[in-house]
Amino acid sequence: MEPETLHYRGSIDESFFALERQSLQLSAEKLLRTLCNTGAFAHLGFLFLFLLIDAYWLAAVNVVSVIIWLIAAIQNMRQNQKWCVRLIVFEMVAHALIVTYTMGTYLGFHFYLWPLTALILVSPVKSIKKTITICLFIAIAYLLTYIVSQERPYPYALPELIPYIYSLNVILAIIPFIIVMLYLKRISSSSAKRFFVEANTDPMTGCFNRRYVEQLFKSDDSQRRRNFEQYTVIMCDIDKLSGLNTRFGHQVADQVINAVANAIRDNIRDTDLIARWSGEEFLTLLTNASHETTHNIVQKIQQSLEQDFAVQDMSNIPIDLSFGIASSSGSSNFQHVVNMADVDLYQAKAKKLTEREFEER
Ligand SMILES: Nc1nc2c(ncn2[C@@H]2O[C@H](COP(=O)(O)OP(=O)(O)OP(=O)(O)O)[C@@H](O)[C@H]2O)c(=O)[nH]1
């Protein structure tokens, strides 16, 4: 699955990093914080409701509930998520049972038991056996409320509020469920993006890798292919990279590779694509670019690189790029176009070599 936020140009763009950071931040701690805040506020609201209907002892129970939610929030802040979840589960089960036993099932307080199963699924309980046992225990507790409290008459004031309290409980009980599901959705989309990036990009430069480009031209995705119906391939090779490694070390050579990737990236459009084809070779795919535009881009890449080296005080590093260019016109076969660009590249390199030999004579 390709994340929509990844553009063809470059590779892992800034919006992806922002999204990734956001998703990671929405960790268990954030999920529990949202739950604790919602739980504490909801119980504070119910405290007033119970006072309104003269259910004083239930209001007292609610005070204890608010305290438990606050302690759970503190445990979460202290990174003690295990105890935070235990307290939430205890409070929700005990409170749902007490209120349902006192008021009957027709007020809907027993609905709070269901979202707990979702919470337990994402909680730090690692063992599957334990998770299933707790979920079954919740199901049994739900059944008990039904058996014990079904026929119980409503004992408090303002019975006309019953349908409203029921509706409120239905809505509030689904909130923890939604929060947990959103959390799971975020985690799964974040993992899919990470998987895509790891499989299709070069970690050092952030460019797409060869695999991605080859898959792109093999894929049946007509929308994506249409973007590359009329394209030009530029093969860019860093000359004598092995020499740079020997003379200046791998770190400097890596810096050179990154600088070349940036120079290409800065001079192509969002609809174009850059991929690290091999250690010292980059492939650039330009869409609908004329001969003149392509040559301008090549020139701009070289100029950008020189400027970047001057800014970074790296002008002493002898860096030369060779380019091979081929266009898809007349051939729809990607591999064939790449081969033509390769031939052009080797000719450019051979020409340089001959010129150098001529100068040295
Ligand atoms: N520092 C660094 N070096 C790399 C990386 N990938 C490939 N190389 C080096 O790039 C060099 C490529 O060597 P060659 O294929 O002979 O190419 P070259 O030295 O650039 O010579 P010409 O292409 O003929 O100009 C090898 O020494 C590799 O070790 C990398 O990620 N970092």
Short mmCIF file of C-alpha atoms and ligand atoms in Angstrom, two decimals:
data_model
loop_
_atom_site.label_atom_id
_atom_site.label_comp_id
_atom_site.label_asym_id
_atom_site.label_seq_id
_atom_site.Cartn_x
_atom_site.Cartn_y
_atom_site.Cartn_z
CA MET A 1 0.00 0.00 0.00
CA GLU A 2 1.47 3.35 -1.01
CA PRO A 3 0.79 6.20 1.40
CA GLU A 4 -0.91 9.15 -0.26
CA THR A 5 1.43 11.56 1.44
CA LEU A 6 4.46 10.27 -0.45
CA HIS A 7 5.02 12.25 -3.61
CA TYR A 8 6.92 10.90 -6.55
CA ARG A 9 9.53 13.60 -6.16
CA GLY A 10 12.21 12.86 -3.66
CA SER A 11 11.10 10.16 -1.38
CA ILE A 12 10.08 10.46 2.24
CA ASP A 13 8.74 13.98 2.25
CA GLU A 14 8.21 16.17 5.31
CA SER A 15 4.48 15.53 5.54
CA PHE A 16 5.24 11.84 5.94
CA PHE A 17 7.59 12.51 8.83
CA ALA A 18 4.97 14.74 10.46
CA LEU A 19 2.34 12.02 10.12
CA GLU A 20 4.70 9.35 11.38
CA ARG A 21 5.60 11.44 14.42
CA GLN A 22 1.93 12.10 15.08
CA SER A 23 1.07 8.42 14.90
CA LEU A 24 3.88 7.41 17.20
CA GLN A 25 2.95 10.08 19.68
CA LEU A 26 -0.51 8.62 19.87
CA SER A 27 0.97 5.84 21.92
CA ALA A 28 -0.64 3.89 24.72
CA GLU A 29 0.09 6.80 27.03
CA LYS A 30 -1.90 9.25 24.91
CA LEU A 31 -4.74 6.78 24.48
CA LEU A 32 -5.00 6.24 28.24
CA ARG A 33 -4.73 9.97 28.93
CA THR A 34 -7.70 10.62 26.63
CA LEU A 35 -9.62 7.79 28.31
CA CYS A 36 -8.82 8.97 31.84
CA ASN A 37 -9.84 12.56 31.03
CA THR A 38 -13.09 11.40 29.41
CA GLY A 39 -13.76 9.00 32.32
CA ALA A 40 -13.11 11.59 35.04
CA PHE A 41 -15.29 14.25 33.35
CA ALA A 42 -18.11 11.79 32.61
CA HIS A 43 -18.17 10.66 36.25
CA LEU A 44 -18.16 14.25 37.45
CA GLY A 45 -21.22 14.82 35.25
CA PHE A 46 -22.93 11.73 36.65
CA LEU A 47 -22.24 12.94 40.18
CA PHE A 48 -24.54 15.92 39.52
CA LEU A 49 -27.08 13.71 37.78
CA PHE A 50 -27.27 11.36 40.76
CA LEU A 51 -27.68 14.34 43.12
CA LEU A 52 -30.47 15.62 40.86
CA ILE A 53 -32.42 12.36 41.10
CA ASP A 54 -31.78 12.04 44.87
CA ALA A 55 -29.53 8.98 44.46
CA TYR A 56 -27.16 10.16 47.19
CA TRP A 57 -25.28 6.97 47.85
CA LEU A 58 -24.66 6.53 44.11
CA ALA A 59 -23.37 10.12 44.08
CA ALA A 60 -20.97 9.10 46.89
CA VAL A 61 -19.87 6.09 44.82
CA ASN A 62 -19.26 8.53 41.98
CA VAL A 63 -16.92 10.61 44.11
CA VAL A 64 -14.85 7.46 44.67
CA SER A 65 -15.01 6.78 40.91
CA VAL A 66 -13.68 10.25 40.04
CA ILE A 67 -10.82 9.68 42.52
CA ILE A 68 -10.03 6.28 40.94
CA TRP A 69 -9.95 7.86 37.43
CA LEU A 70 -7.63 10.59 38.68
CA ILE A 71 -5.31 8.01 40.29
CA ALA A 72 -5.38 6.07 37.01
CA ALA A 73 -4.41 9.27 35.15
CA ILE A 74 -1.51 9.83 37.58
CA GLN A 75 -0.34 6.22 37.12
CA ASN A 76 -0.42 6.80 33.37
CA MET A 77 1.61 10.00 33.69
CA ARG A 78 4.16 8.03 35.71
CA GLN A 79 4.36 5.56 32.80
CA ASN A 80 2.73 2.88 34.92
CA GLN A 81 0.22 1.90 32.23
CA LYS A 82 -0.36 -1.54 33.71
CA TRP A 83 -1.83 -0.13 36.89
CA CYS A 84 -3.67 2.57 35.00
CA VAL A 85 -5.52 -0.09 32.94
CA ARG A 86 -6.17 -2.23 36.05
CA LEU A 87 -7.76 0.75 37.83
CA ILE A 88 -9.88 1.66 34.79
CA VAL A 89 -11.11 -1.93 34.39
CA PHE A 90 -11.84 -2.25 38.11
CA GLU A 91 -13.70 1.06 38.25
CA MET A 92 -15.76 0.43 35.12
CA VAL A 93 -16.76 -3.11 36.10
CA ALA A 94 -17.53 -2.26 39.75
CA HIS A 95 -19.39 0.94 38.92
CA ALA A 96 -21.45 -0.60 36.12
CA LEU A 97 -22.43 -3.50 38.41
CA ILE A 98 -23.30 -1.31 41.41
CA VAL A 99 -25.38 1.19 39.43
CA THR A 100 -27.11 -1.48 37.37
CA TYR A 101 -27.89 -3.53 40.48
CA THR A 102 -29.40 -0.44 42.14
CA MET A 103 -31.26 1.07 39.18
CA GLY A 104 -31.93 -1.80 36.78
CA THR A 105 -30.75 -2.39 33.23
CA TYR A 106 -33.17 -0.01 31.52
CA LEU A 107 -30.88 2.97 32.27
CA GLY A 108 -28.09 1.42 30.20
CA PHE A 109 -25.25 1.61 32.76
CA HIS A 110 -24.30 -1.99 31.94
CA PHE A 111 -23.29 -0.89 28.40
CA TYR A 112 -20.02 0.41 29.87
CA LEU A 113 -18.84 -3.19 30.20
CA TRP A 114 -18.52 -3.76 26.43
CA PRO A 115 -15.90 -1.12 25.50
CA LEU A 116 -13.73 -2.59 28.23
CA THR A 117 -13.07 -5.63 26.05
CA ALA A 118 -11.58 -3.31 23.38
CA LEU A 119 -9.45 -1.59 25.99
CA ILE A 120 -8.16 -4.91 27.29
CA LEU A 121 -7.18 -5.95 23.75
CA VAL A 122 -4.78 -3.00 23.47
CA SER A 123 -3.72 -2.95 27.11
CA PRO A 124 -0.34 -4.16 28.36
CA VAL A 125 -1.85 -7.61 29.13
CA LYS A 126 0.43 -9.67 26.94
CA SER A 127 -0.88 -13.18 27.33
CA ILE A 128 -3.69 -14.13 24.94
CA LYS A 129 -5.07 -16.56 27.54
CA LYS A 130 -5.32 -13.79 30.15
CA THR A 131 -6.90 -11.40 27.65
CA ILE A 132 -9.58 -13.93 26.67
CA THR A 133 -10.23 -14.80 30.33
CA ILE A 134 -10.75 -11.13 31.26
CA CYS A 135 -13.03 -10.57 28.23
CA LEU A 136 -15.08 -13.66 29.19
CA PHE A 137 -15.29 -12.39 32.76
CA ILE A 138 -16.70 -9.10 31.42
CA ALA A 139 -19.25 -11.00 29.30
CA ILE A 140 -20.33 -12.96 32.41
CA ALA A 141 -20.57 -9.74 34.42
CA TYR A 142 -22.81 -8.33 31.66
CA LEU A 143 -25.04 -11.40 31.84
CA LEU A 144 -25.23 -11.13 35.65
CA THR A 145 -26.48 -7.54 35.43
CA TYR A 146 -29.21 -8.78 33.10
CA ILE A 147 -30.23 -11.66 35.38
CA VAL A 148 -30.04 -9.78 38.69
CA SER A 149 -31.32 -6.34 37.73
CA GLN A 150 -33.79 -6.73 34.89
CA GLU A 151 -36.97 -6.53 36.90
CA ARG A 152 -35.74 -4.01 39.45
CA PRO A 153 -38.07 -0.97 39.70
CA TYR A 154 -36.62 2.52 39.30
CA PRO A 155 -36.28 3.78 42.90
CA TYR A 156 -35.31 7.48 42.43
CA ALA A 157 -36.81 10.85 41.54
CA LEU A 158 -37.53 12.23 38.05
CA PRO A 159 -38.39 8.94 36.24
CA GLU A 160 -39.12 11.02 33.11
CA LEU A 161 -35.34 11.33 32.74
CA ILE A 162 -34.97 7.56 32.12
CA PRO A 163 -34.95 7.69 28.28
CA TYR A 164 -32.47 10.59 28.32
CA ILE A 165 -30.12 8.81 30.77
CA TYR A 166 -30.37 5.66 28.64
CA SER A 167 -29.51 7.62 25.46
CA LEU A 168 -26.63 9.38 27.22
CA ASN A 169 -25.21 6.05 28.39
CA VAL A 170 -25.46 4.52 24.90
CA ILE A 171 -23.49 7.46 23.48
CA LEU A 172 -20.93 7.70 26.30
CA ALA A 173 -20.32 3.94 26.37
CA ILE A 174 -19.28 3.94 22.73
CA ILE A 175 -16.68 6.68 23.23
CA PRO A 176 -13.95 4.45 24.79
CA PHE A 177 -14.62 1.96 22.00
CA ILE A 178 -14.13 4.64 19.32
CA ILE A 179 -10.97 5.95 21.01
CA VAL A 180 -9.45 2.44 21.11
CA MET A 181 -10.44 1.72 17.49
CA LEU A 182 -8.97 5.02 16.28
CA TYR A 183 -5.79 4.17 18.12
CA LEU A 184 -5.61 0.76 16.42
CA LYS A 185 -6.34 2.35 13.03
CA ARG A 186 -3.56 4.88 13.48
CA ILE A 187 -1.09 2.18 14.56
CA SER A 188 -1.94 0.01 11.57
CA SER A 189 -1.69 2.85 9.04
CA SER A 190 1.57 3.99 10.62
CA SER A 191 2.99 0.44 10.34
CA ALA A 192 1.87 0.22 6.70
CA LYS A 193 3.66 3.48 5.93
CA ARG A 194 6.79 2.39 7.73
CA PHE A 195 6.74 -0.90 5.88
CA PHE A 196 6.33 0.91 2.56
CA VAL A 197 9.21 3.27 3.31
CA GLU A 198 11.53 0.49 4.47
CA ALA A 199 10.78 -1.66 1.42
CA ASN A 200 10.92 1.08 -1.22
CA THR A 201 13.40 3.72 -0.21
CA ASP A 202 17.11 4.09 0.33
CA PRO A 203 17.68 4.83 4.03
CA MET A 204 20.70 7.06 3.48
CA THR A 205 19.35 9.51 0.91
CA GLY A 206 15.63 9.01 1.40
CA CYS A 207 15.24 8.47 -2.36
CA PHE A 208 13.14 5.67 -3.78
CA ASN A 209 15.11 2.51 -4.43
CA ARG A 210 15.53 0.49 -7.61
CA ARG A 211 12.94 -2.02 -6.46
CA TYR A 212 10.26 0.67 -6.26
CA VAL A 213 10.88 1.97 -9.78
CA GLU A 214 11.00 -1.51 -11.29
CA GLN A 215 7.77 -2.42 -9.51
CA LEU A 216 6.21 0.80 -10.74
CA PHE A 217 6.73 -0.21 -14.33
CA LYS A 218 5.70 -3.79 -13.71
CA SER A 219 2.55 -2.85 -11.82
CA ASP A 220 -0.92 -2.83 -13.32
CA ASP A 221 -1.81 0.43 -11.61
CA SER A 222 -2.96 2.31 -14.71
CA GLN A 223 -3.30 5.63 -12.87
CA ARG A 224 0.29 5.55 -11.73
CA ARG A 225 1.52 4.28 -15.10
CA ARG A 226 -0.33 7.05 -16.92
CA ASN A 227 1.83 9.58 -15.05
CA PHE A 228 4.83 8.01 -16.74
CA GLU A 229 3.52 7.47 -20.25
CA GLN A 230 5.85 10.05 -21.75
CA TYR A 231 9.02 10.18 -19.72
CA THR A 232 12.74 10.81 -19.83
CA VAL A 233 15.32 8.87 -17.86
CA ILE A 234 18.40 10.65 -16.59
CA MET A 235 21.12 8.37 -15.24
CA CYS A 236 23.49 10.31 -13.01
CA ASP A 237 26.77 8.71 -11.95
CA ILE A 238 29.20 10.08 -9.38
CA ASP A 239 32.62 9.76 -10.96
CA LYS A 240 35.41 8.08 -9.02
CA LEU A 241 33.44 7.52 -5.84
CA SER A 242 35.83 4.73 -4.84
CA GLY A 243 38.65 7.32 -5.01
CA LEU A 244 36.69 9.67 -2.71
CA ASN A 245 36.22 6.81 -0.25
CA THR A 246 39.94 6.10 -0.22
CA ARG A 247 41.11 9.71 -0.05
CA PHE A 248 38.50 11.31 2.22
CA GLY A 249 36.83 8.39 4.00
CA HIS A 250 33.36 6.89 3.82
CA GLN A 251 31.71 9.67 5.82
CA VAL A 252 32.72 12.34 3.32
CA ALA A 253 31.77 10.07 0.39
CA ASP A 254 28.36 9.57 2.02
CA GLN A 255 28.01 13.34 2.31
CA VAL A 256 28.75 13.61 -1.42
CA ILE A 257 26.09 11.00 -2.22
CA ASN A 258 23.52 12.90 -0.13
CA ALA A 259 24.50 16.21 -1.72
CA VAL A 260 23.96 14.74 -5.19
CA ALA A 261 20.54 13.37 -4.16
CA ASN A 262 19.57 16.80 -2.80
CA ALA A 263 20.80 18.59 -5.92
CA ILE A 264 18.63 16.36 -8.11
CA ARG A 265 15.66 16.59 -5.77
CA ASP A 266 15.84 20.39 -5.70
CA ASN A 267 15.68 20.66 -9.46
CA ILE A 268 12.84 18.34 -10.43
CA ARG A 269 9.07 18.73 -10.16
CA ASP A 270 6.73 16.96 -7.75
CA THR A 271 5.55 14.72 -10.56
CA ASP A 272 9.10 13.56 -11.33
CA LEU A 273 10.90 10.83 -9.47
CA ILE A 274 14.37 10.18 -8.14
CA ALA A 275 15.71 6.76 -7.18
CA ARG A 276 19.08 5.53 -5.97
CA TRP A 277 19.80 3.01 -8.70
CA SER A 278 23.07 1.68 -7.31
CA GLY A 279 25.75 2.85 -4.87
CA GLU A 280 26.96 5.76 -7.00
CA GLU A 281 24.14 6.00 -9.55
CA PHE A 282 20.84 7.89 -9.41
CA LEU A 283 17.97 7.45 -11.81
CA THR A 284 15.68 10.41 -12.41
CA LEU A 285 12.38 10.03 -14.23
CA LEU A 286 11.04 13.22 -15.75
CA THR A 287 7.48 13.29 -16.97
CA ASN A 288 6.66 15.09 -20.20
CA ALA A 289 9.99 16.93 -20.34
CA SER A 290 11.31 18.29 -23.63
CA HIS A 291 14.91 17.75 -24.76
CA GLU A 292 15.70 21.36 -23.80
CA THR A 293 14.08 21.08 -20.34
CA THR A 294 16.03 17.88 -19.63
CA HIS A 295 19.35 19.51 -20.52
CA ASN A 296 18.47 22.56 -18.40
CA ILE A 297 17.75 20.27 -15.44
CA VAL A 298 21.10 18.50 -15.86
CA GLN A 299 22.85 21.86 -15.88
CA LYS A 300 20.94 23.05 -12.82
CA ILE A 301 21.82 19.86 -10.92
CA GLN A 302 25.51 20.48 -11.51
CA GLN A 303 25.23 24.15 -10.52
CA SER A 304 23.27 23.31 -7.35
CA LEU A 305 25.88 20.77 -6.35
CA GLU A 306 28.72 23.28 -6.83
CA GLN A 307 26.84 25.89 -4.78
CA ASP A 308 26.08 23.36 -2.05
CA PHE A 309 29.73 22.32 -1.86
CA ALA A 310 30.83 25.97 -1.64
CA VAL A 311 28.33 26.59 1.21
CA GLN A 312 29.43 23.45 3.06
CA ASP A 313 33.10 24.34 2.63
CA MET A 314 33.69 21.17 0.62
CA SER A 315 35.03 22.85 -2.54
CA ASN A 316 38.32 20.96 -2.08
CA ILE A 317 36.56 17.67 -2.85
CA PRO A 318 36.86 16.89 -6.55
CA ILE A 319 33.42 15.82 -7.60
CA ASP A 320 32.29 15.18 -11.10
CA LEU A 321 28.98 13.84 -12.36
CA SER A 322 28.32 11.98 -15.60
CA PHE A 323 24.87 11.88 -17.16
CA GLY A 324 23.11 9.55 -19.58
CA ILE A 325 19.77 10.57 -21.05
CA ALA A 326 17.09 8.59 -22.90
CA SER A 327 13.49 9.29 -23.67
CA SER A 328 10.53 6.90 -23.86
CA SER A 329 9.38 8.21 -27.24
CA GLY A 330 9.42 5.31 -29.64
CA SER A 331 9.77 2.73 -26.85
CA SER A 332 7.30 1.88 -24.14
CA ASN A 333 9.64 -0.65 -22.56
CA PHE A 334 11.12 0.86 -19.41
CA GLN A 335 14.10 -1.50 -19.28
CA HIS A 336 14.95 -0.56 -22.86
CA VAL A 337 14.86 3.16 -22.04
CA VAL A 338 17.09 2.56 -18.99
CA ASN A 339 19.54 0.59 -21.17
CA MET A 340 19.66 3.49 -23.65
CA ALA A 341 20.33 5.94 -20.82
CA ASP A 342 23.10 3.60 -19.57
CA VAL A 343 24.72 3.50 -23.01
CA ASP A 344 24.57 7.30 -23.17
CA LEU A 345 26.13 7.46 -19.69
CA TYR A 346 29.03 5.16 -20.63
CA GLN A 347 29.64 7.18 -23.78
CA ALA A 348 29.77 10.37 -21.71
CA LYS A 349 32.22 8.71 -19.29
CA ALA A 350 34.38 7.36 -22.15
CA LYS A 351 34.45 10.83 -23.74
CA LYS A 352 35.59 12.37 -20.45
CA LEU A 353 38.31 9.74 -20.11
CA THR A 354 39.60 10.36 -23.63
CA GLU A 355 39.61 14.14 -23.02
CA ARG A 356 41.51 13.64 -19.76
CA GLU A 357 44.09 11.39 -21.41
CA PHE A 358 44.45 13.95 -24.19
CA GLU A 359 45.02 16.76 -21.65
CA GLU A 360 47.61 14.71 -19.73
CA ARG A 361 49.67 14.05 -22.85
N1 LIG B 1 30.76 5.96 0.99
C1 LIG B 1 29.97 5.20 0.23
N2 LIG B 1 30.48 4.56 -0.83
C2 LIG B 1 29.68 3.80 -1.59
C3 LIG B 1 28.31 3.65 -1.29
N3 LIG B 1 27.77 2.83 -2.21
C4 LIG B 1 28.76 2.49 -3.06
N4 LIG B 1 29.92 3.07 -2.69
C5 LIG B 1 31.23 2.97 -3.31
O1 LIG B 1 31.17 3.45 -4.62
C6 LIG B 1 32.25 2.89 -5.33
C7 LIG B 1 31.80 2.55 -6.74
O2 LIG B 1 32.90 2.08 -7.43
P1 LIG B 1 32.96 2.02 -8.99
O3 LIG B 1 31.76 1.25 -9.47
O4 LIG B 1 34.29 1.53 -9.37
O5 LIG B 1 32.73 3.48 -9.48
P2 LIG B 1 33.62 4.78 -9.33
O6 LIG B 1 34.70 4.61 -8.32
O7 LIG B 1 32.69 5.91 -9.10
O8 LIG B 1 34.27 4.87 -10.75
P3 LIG B 1 33.59 5.35 -12.10
O9 LIG B 1 32.12 5.09 -11.97
O10 LIG B 1 34.22 4.52 -13.14
O11 LIG B 1 33.87 6.80 -12.23
C8 LIG B 1 32.72 1.67 -4.54
O12 LIG B 1 33.99 1.96 -3.99
C9 LIG B 1 31.69 1.53 -3.44
O13 LIG B 1 32.27 1.10 -2.23
C10 LIG B 1 27.80 4.33 -0.14
O14 LIG B 1 26.62 4.26 0.22
N5 LIG B 1 28.66 5.08 0.59
#
